[in-house]
Short mmCIF file of C-alpha atoms and ligand atoms in Angstrom, two decimals:
data_model
loop_
_atom_site.label_atom_id
_atom_site.label_comp_id
_atom_site.label_asym_id
_atom_site.label_seq_id
_atom_site.Cartn_x
_atom_site.Cartn_y
_atom_site.Cartn_z
CA MET X 1 -56.98 -4.22 -29.60
CA PRO X 2 -55.32 -6.94 -31.77
CA GLY X 3 -54.55 -10.19 -29.90
CA VAL X 4 -57.05 -9.46 -27.18
CA TYR X 5 -60.15 -11.54 -26.56
CA GLU X 6 -63.27 -9.87 -25.78
CA GLY X 7 -63.31 -8.60 -22.20
CA GLU X 8 -59.52 -8.65 -21.83
CA THR X 9 -57.61 -5.44 -21.25
CA VAL X 10 -54.11 -6.70 -21.97
CA THR X 11 -52.54 -8.98 -24.62
CA ARG X 12 -51.29 -12.41 -23.60
CA ARG X 13 -47.83 -11.51 -24.84
CA ARG X 14 -47.71 -8.50 -22.47
CA LEU X 15 -49.16 -10.56 -19.62
CA PHE X 16 -46.52 -13.28 -19.97
CA SER X 17 -43.70 -10.76 -20.50
CA GLY X 18 -44.70 -8.88 -17.34
CA GLY X 19 -45.03 -12.13 -15.41
CA ALA X 20 -41.60 -13.34 -16.52
CA LEU X 21 -40.04 -9.99 -15.51
CA ALA X 22 -41.72 -10.12 -12.09
CA VAL X 23 -40.54 -13.67 -11.43
CA GLY X 24 -37.02 -12.75 -12.60
CA GLY X 25 -37.00 -9.70 -10.32
CA ILE X 26 -38.12 -11.80 -7.30
CA ALA X 27 -35.42 -14.42 -8.03
CA THR X 28 -32.74 -11.77 -8.40
CA ALA X 29 -33.78 -10.11 -5.11
CA ALA X 30 -33.84 -13.51 -3.35
CA ILE X 31 -30.20 -14.06 -4.28
CA GLY X 32 -28.90 -10.51 -4.37
CA LEU X 33 -30.33 -9.05 -1.17
CA PRO X 34 -28.87 -11.65 1.25
CA ALA X 35 -25.48 -11.32 -0.53
CA LEU X 36 -25.65 -7.52 -0.20
CA GLY X 37 -26.56 -7.80 3.47
CA PHE X 38 -23.69 -10.25 4.03
CA ALA X 39 -21.22 -7.85 2.38
CA LEU X 40 -22.41 -4.66 4.00
CA GLY X 41 -23.64 -5.95 7.35
CA PRO X 42 -20.28 -5.97 9.12
CA ALA X 43 -19.77 -2.26 8.33
CA PHE X 44 -22.69 -1.47 10.62
CA THR X 45 -21.77 -3.84 13.38
CA ARG X 46 -20.55 -2.22 16.56
CA THR X 47 -16.92 -3.01 17.41
CA GLU X 48 -15.14 -2.97 20.74
CA PRO X 49 -13.76 0.46 21.53
CA HIS X 50 -9.99 0.58 21.34
CA ARG X 51 -8.31 0.32 24.75
CA TRP X 52 -4.89 -0.35 26.22
CA GLN X 53 -4.33 -3.30 28.52
CA ASP X 54 -1.61 -3.57 31.16
CA VAL X 55 0.45 -6.80 30.76
CA GLY X 56 3.03 -6.22 33.46
CA PRO X 57 6.15 -4.28 34.38
CA VAL X 58 8.96 -3.83 31.83
CA GLU X 59 11.13 -6.22 33.87
CA ASP X 60 8.84 -9.09 32.87
CA PHE X 61 10.19 -9.01 29.32
CA ASN X 62 13.53 -9.37 27.55
CA ASP X 63 14.61 -8.77 23.96
CA THR X 64 15.55 -12.30 22.93
CA SER X 65 12.59 -14.58 23.87
CA TYR X 66 8.86 -14.21 24.24
CA THR X 67 6.90 -14.04 27.45
CA PRO X 68 3.30 -15.21 27.13
CA LYS X 69 0.61 -13.00 28.59
CA VAL X 70 -3.17 -13.07 28.41
CA ILE X 71 -5.31 -10.16 27.24
CA ASP X 72 -8.99 -9.56 26.61
CA LEU X 73 -10.02 -9.57 22.99
CA VAL X 74 -13.63 -9.05 23.93
CA ALA X 75 -14.30 -7.56 27.35
CA ASP X 76 -16.86 -8.89 29.81
CA VAL X 77 -17.29 -12.39 28.34
CA ALA X 78 -14.98 -14.17 30.80
CA ASP X 79 -12.44 -16.67 29.45
CA SER X 80 -13.92 -17.00 26.00
CA GLY X 81 -12.95 -13.39 25.27
CA LYS X 82 -9.29 -13.86 26.25
CA THR X 83 -6.28 -14.71 24.14
CA PRO X 84 -2.57 -15.38 24.77
CA VAL X 85 -0.10 -12.84 23.37
CA TYR X 86 3.63 -13.44 23.05
CA ILE X 87 5.63 -10.38 24.04
CA ARG X 88 9.27 -9.40 23.89
CA ARG X 89 11.21 -6.14 23.85
CA TYR X 90 11.98 -4.72 20.41
CA ASN X 91 15.44 -5.79 19.28
CA SER X 92 16.85 -3.89 16.30
CA ALA X 93 19.42 -6.60 15.63
CA LEU X 94 16.68 -9.19 15.25
CA ASP X 95 13.83 -7.05 14.03
CA GLY X 96 15.42 -4.52 11.67
CA ARG X 97 14.08 -0.99 11.52
CA LYS X 98 10.53 -1.69 10.46
CA GLY X 99 8.35 -1.54 13.52
CA SER X 100 10.93 0.21 15.69
CA ASP X 101 8.32 2.82 16.69
CA LEU X 102 6.79 0.19 18.98
CA PRO X 103 8.84 -0.58 22.08
CA TYR X 104 7.67 -4.24 22.30
CA LEU X 105 6.62 -6.93 19.90
CA ALA X 106 3.26 -8.38 20.92
CA ILE X 107 2.45 -11.32 18.66
CA SER X 108 -0.96 -12.87 18.30
CA ASN X 109 -1.30 -16.62 18.71
CA ARG X 110 -3.95 -16.82 15.93
CA CYS X 111 -2.57 -18.71 12.95
CA THR X 112 -3.07 -16.84 9.68
CA HIS X 113 -4.04 -20.04 7.87
CA VAL X 114 -7.42 -20.75 9.42
CA GLY X 115 -6.95 -19.47 12.93
CA CYS X 116 -5.70 -22.32 15.10
CA PRO X 117 -3.72 -21.27 18.18
CA VAL X 118 0.04 -21.31 17.57
CA HIS X 119 2.52 -21.74 20.40
CA TYR X 120 6.02 -20.46 20.79
CA ALA X 121 8.68 -23.22 20.88
CA GLN X 122 11.37 -21.63 23.01
CA ALA X 123 14.14 -24.06 22.03
CA ALA X 124 13.53 -23.62 18.30
CA GLY X 125 12.76 -19.91 18.54
CA MET X 126 9.73 -20.47 16.32
CA PHE X 127 5.96 -20.33 16.45
CA LEU X 128 4.39 -23.63 15.52
CA CYS X 129 0.78 -24.38 14.55
CA PRO X 130 -0.56 -27.85 15.50
CA CYS X 131 -3.30 -27.94 12.88
CA HIS X 132 -1.65 -28.09 9.47
CA GLY X 133 2.05 -27.69 10.19
CA GLY X 134 2.36 -23.92 9.85
CA VAL X 135 5.79 -22.69 10.98
CA TYR X 136 6.66 -19.07 11.77
CA GLY X 137 10.06 -17.57 12.56
CA ALA X 138 11.04 -15.50 15.57
CA ARG X 139 9.40 -12.39 14.17
CA GLY X 140 6.23 -14.20 13.22
CA GLN X 141 7.21 -14.48 9.55
CA VAL X 142 6.04 -17.51 7.60
CA MET X 143 8.72 -20.19 7.37
CA GLY X 144 6.69 -23.09 6.09
CA GLY X 145 3.24 -24.62 5.71
CA PRO X 146 0.02 -23.04 4.47
CA PRO X 147 -0.19 -19.69 6.41
CA VAL X 148 -0.58 -16.78 4.02
CA ARG X 149 1.04 -13.93 5.95
CA PRO X 150 2.98 -13.24 9.20
CA LEU X 151 1.27 -13.57 12.56
CA ASP X 152 -0.77 -10.49 13.53
CA ARG X 153 0.57 -8.20 16.23
CA PHE X 154 -0.77 -5.67 18.73
CA TYR X 155 0.35 -2.10 19.31
CA THR X 156 2.46 -1.62 22.42
CA ARG X 157 3.52 1.24 24.66
CA VAL X 158 5.13 1.78 28.04
CA VAL X 159 3.36 3.89 30.70
CA ASP X 160 4.99 4.44 34.10
CA GLY X 161 7.30 1.44 33.74
CA ARG X 162 4.48 -0.91 32.68
CA VAL X 163 3.92 -2.45 29.28
CA GLU X 164 0.53 -1.96 27.66
CA VAL X 165 -0.96 -3.75 24.65
CA GLY X 166 -3.42 -1.99 22.34
CA ALA X 167 -5.22 -2.84 19.13
CA ARG X 168 -4.41 -5.67 16.76
CA PHE X 169 -2.90 -5.09 13.33
CA SER X 170 -1.94 -7.32 10.41
CA LEU X 171 1.28 -7.43 8.34
CA ASP X 172 2.22 -8.33 4.79
CA SER X 173 5.27 -10.48 4.17
CA HIS X 174 7.47 -7.33 4.13
CA PHE X 175 6.20 -6.37 7.60
CA ASN X 176 4.19 -3.44 6.27
CA ARG X 177 1.51 -2.69 8.78
CA PHE X 178 -2.23 -2.84 8.09
CA PRO X 179 -3.98 -1.06 10.99
CA HIS X 180 -7.28 -2.72 10.14
CA PRO X 181 -6.58 -6.37 10.87
CA ARG X 182 -7.61 -9.10 8.46
CA ASP X 183 -9.13 -12.51 9.02
CA PRO X 184 -7.07 -15.69 8.78
CA SER X 185 -6.55 -16.92 5.23
CA GLN X 186 -6.55 -13.38 3.80
CA HIS X 187 -3.42 -12.55 1.82
CA LEU X 188 -2.04 -9.04 2.06
CA ASP X 189 0.70 -9.03 -0.56
CA GLY X 190 0.29 -7.33 -3.94
CA ILE X 191 -3.20 -7.22 -5.37
CA TRP X 192 -4.55 -9.46 -2.60
CA LYS X 193 -4.81 -6.59 -0.15
CA TYR X 194 -7.50 -5.06 -2.40
CA LEU X 195 -9.32 -8.32 -2.80
CA TYR X 196 -9.50 -8.78 0.99
CA PRO X 197 -10.53 -5.38 2.40
CA ALA X 198 -10.70 -4.98 6.15
CA ARG X 199 -13.88 -5.74 8.04
CA PRO X 200 -14.50 -3.59 11.15
CA THR X 201 -15.50 -6.67 13.12
CA THR X 202 -12.32 -8.64 12.56
FE1 FES P 301 -2.32 -23.10 11.31
FE2 FES P 301 -3.59 -24.38 9.40
S1 FES P 301 -4.44 -23.28 11.05
S2 FES P 301 -1.48 -24.19 9.69
#
């Protein structure tokens, strides 16, 4: 065989080509497989089953200001699994028609910038974030600062005179509902909702 020394069964050119391909394949796998696992892993992670949580009798809430309540985001992990939720009765004069299928507004305190806890300033009728100056209006809409979308909400219902809070959902700036909630910092307007698909673990 041309290019082969006596006793060799393969040319040097083929040997080096094969070696380069093997090293390239290993390098690609070293970078690609962890990235693939990172992207697909959450889809196989078990999530909390959806459940409704009692937050008190209907008399606890009015339709002009929010009452803070605490719910479990993750059950059975004590205080670290709890979160405050701001709740008020749906008010068509304030809230418009979008969302009128839910009897109560239950607003998450997780800022949609990077997730700091917002608080409701009763006197101003706004939600304020202490971290980077995020300001939200009375419906959770962004009024100022870096947050990228309105505050998330939770489904609500009334059973036997008691208010119950269900699963979280996210909103775009027009209050269109995204049943699979998004992480903080993820835009939902226009093309962004395709660039930030939902993760089951969020
Ligand atoms: Fe709320 Fe940055 S985390 S403004």
